[in-house]
XYZ file of C-alpha atoms in Angstrom:
160
model
C 39.929 46.288 -0.596
C 41.797 46.744 2.643
C 42.098 43.415 4.338
C 40.313 44.815 7.370
C 37.240 45.828 5.373
C 37.086 42.435 2.831
C 34.423 41.089 5.634
C 31.159 39.451 5.125
C 28.608 42.656 5.147
C 25.808 40.545 7.142
C 24.185 42.126 9.502
C 26.886 41.512 12.673
C 28.991 38.568 10.751
C 32.145 40.160 9.927
C 34.394 37.590 9.352
C 37.526 37.625 7.129
C 37.211 36.662 3.907
C 40.470 36.963 3.152
C 40.935 32.839 3.062
C 37.535 31.467 2.276
C 35.260 31.650 -1.050
C 33.532 35.005 -1.255
C 30.253 35.631 -2.935
C 28.724 39.288 -3.992
C 25.360 40.109 -4.224
C 24.079 43.534 -5.178
C 27.673 44.570 -4.263
C 27.737 43.278 -0.733
C 30.683 40.641 0.121
C 29.237 37.446 1.641
C 30.750 34.525 3.648
C 29.782 31.154 2.351
C 27.284 30.866 5.077
C 25.411 34.061 4.478
C 25.407 34.025 1.126
C 23.456 30.292 1.141
C 21.371 31.382 3.835
C 19.942 34.802 2.307
C 20.161 33.755 -1.421
C 19.498 30.069 -2.159
C 16.767 28.341 -1.827
C 16.681 24.838 0.367
C 15.513 21.249 -0.865
C 12.164 20.540 0.149
C 13.365 17.061 0.556
C 17.189 16.921 1.803
C 16.983 20.009 3.250
C 20.395 21.209 1.840
C 21.035 24.602 -0.374
C 20.375 24.014 -3.736
C 23.720 25.650 -5.442
C 22.685 24.473 -9.037
C 19.691 23.146 -10.965
C 16.508 23.626 -9.256
C 12.831 22.550 -9.744
C 10.202 24.452 -8.716
C 7.214 22.408 -8.056
C 4.200 22.394 -5.091
C 5.347 26.156 -4.518
C 8.508 24.194 -2.917
C 12.551 24.173 -4.336
C 14.070 20.547 -5.413
C 17.302 19.163 -6.370
C 16.343 17.522 -9.840
C 16.890 13.939 -8.529
C 15.096 14.451 -5.315
C 11.692 15.851 -6.931
C 10.315 12.177 -6.884
C 7.377 9.933 -6.567
C 6.538 9.521 -2.962
C 5.039 6.132 -3.571
C 7.751 4.452 -5.645
C 10.537 6.850 -5.712
C 10.833 7.335 -9.501
C 12.118 10.814 -10.319
C 9.768 13.193 -12.466
C 11.141 14.343 -15.639
C 9.861 17.089 -17.778
C 7.039 14.934 -19.509
C 6.132 13.347 -16.402
C 2.992 14.742 -14.808
C 2.535 14.456 -10.717
C -0.358 14.730 -8.246
C -0.326 16.182 -4.901
C -1.750 14.716 -1.808
C -0.684 15.623 1.491
C 2.170 17.634 0.524
C 3.855 14.838 -1.511
C 3.987 14.477 -5.266
C 2.951 11.004 -6.511
C 2.618 9.379 -10.112
C -0.154 9.040 -11.717
C -0.114 4.901 -11.346
C 1.012 5.727 -7.453
C -1.859 8.589 -6.677
C -4.409 5.645 -8.607
C -2.820 2.887 -6.546
C -2.435 4.386 -3.170
C -4.453 7.616 -2.657
C -7.905 7.102 -4.944
C -10.967 5.231 -2.953
C -11.219 1.776 -3.746
C -14.347 0.158 -4.835
C -16.293 -1.905 -2.395
C -17.353 -4.326 -5.076
C -14.571 -4.669 -7.340
C -11.917 -3.286 -4.964
C -10.314 -0.975 -7.844
C -9.783 2.403 -7.577
C -12.631 4.537 -8.132
C -11.668 7.530 -10.884
C -15.288 8.536 -11.857
C -18.841 8.708 -10.506
C -19.307 7.265 -7.145
C -21.991 5.783 -4.892
C -21.948 6.250 -1.428
C -23.607 3.622 0.584
C -22.904 1.009 3.833
C -19.770 3.265 4.906
C -18.115 2.296 1.416
C -17.462 4.061 -2.034
C -18.607 1.691 -4.980
C -17.914 2.238 -9.006
C -22.114 3.290 -9.956
C -21.766 -0.380 -12.011
C -20.560 -2.266 -9.140
C -23.233 -1.061 -6.681
C -25.589 -3.781 -8.071
C -28.640 -5.719 -6.012
C -26.961 -9.235 -4.661
C -29.929 -11.020 -6.233
C -30.285 -9.681 -9.681
C -27.530 -7.506 -10.271
C -29.268 -4.579 -11.728
C -28.050 -1.627 -10.544
C -29.154 1.679 -8.800
C -28.524 4.078 -11.096
C -30.895 6.913 -11.274
C -31.811 7.187 -7.884
C -33.592 4.293 -7.637
C -34.403 2.494 -3.985
C -32.364 -0.267 -2.578
C -33.186 -2.198 1.030
C -30.069 -3.708 3.303
C -30.561 -7.110 3.442
C -27.612 -8.647 5.868
C -25.739 -5.914 4.716
C -26.317 -6.815 1.197
C -28.184 -4.213 -1.332
C -31.314 -5.587 -2.585
C -33.809 -3.688 -5.034
C -37.607 -3.482 -4.242
C -38.765 -6.307 -6.733
C -36.293 -8.909 -5.386
C -37.082 -7.885 -2.184
C -40.873 -7.865 -2.367
C -41.715 -4.588 -2.786
C -43.660 -3.076 -5.847
C -43.967 0.282 -7.077
C -47.611 2.123 -6.208
């Protein structure tokens, strides 16, 4: 190259490459800034360009050390699974502890079937009559007495 022609080919850049790092792509010369802007992904966490190893997850690119659980910050390894909530990755434990709804009876995360009553979610086995502890599984009716579930027989109602 003539020194006048040894320049970045990105649009109107034209900066001389004689004294800086030169990048080539498809036979074109690029300065550091324009090569990165056009051909390198940015990390979803730190927003820096990824120049070495790259993790692709959640339709984003990450430095491997930055692809970590949003809750506990553990770095995901190749053998770990993750779950996504609100565009954040979670390990299984943090997802269970922080994202899943909690039961109104035992306050543990609900991972299976759920009953919704009294503006709360319940495990099927936790939503029981406060008097006799019978579950309402199988669409049995319940009555609300002082904000607590009571079955028909305990409330004094008999099936007809």
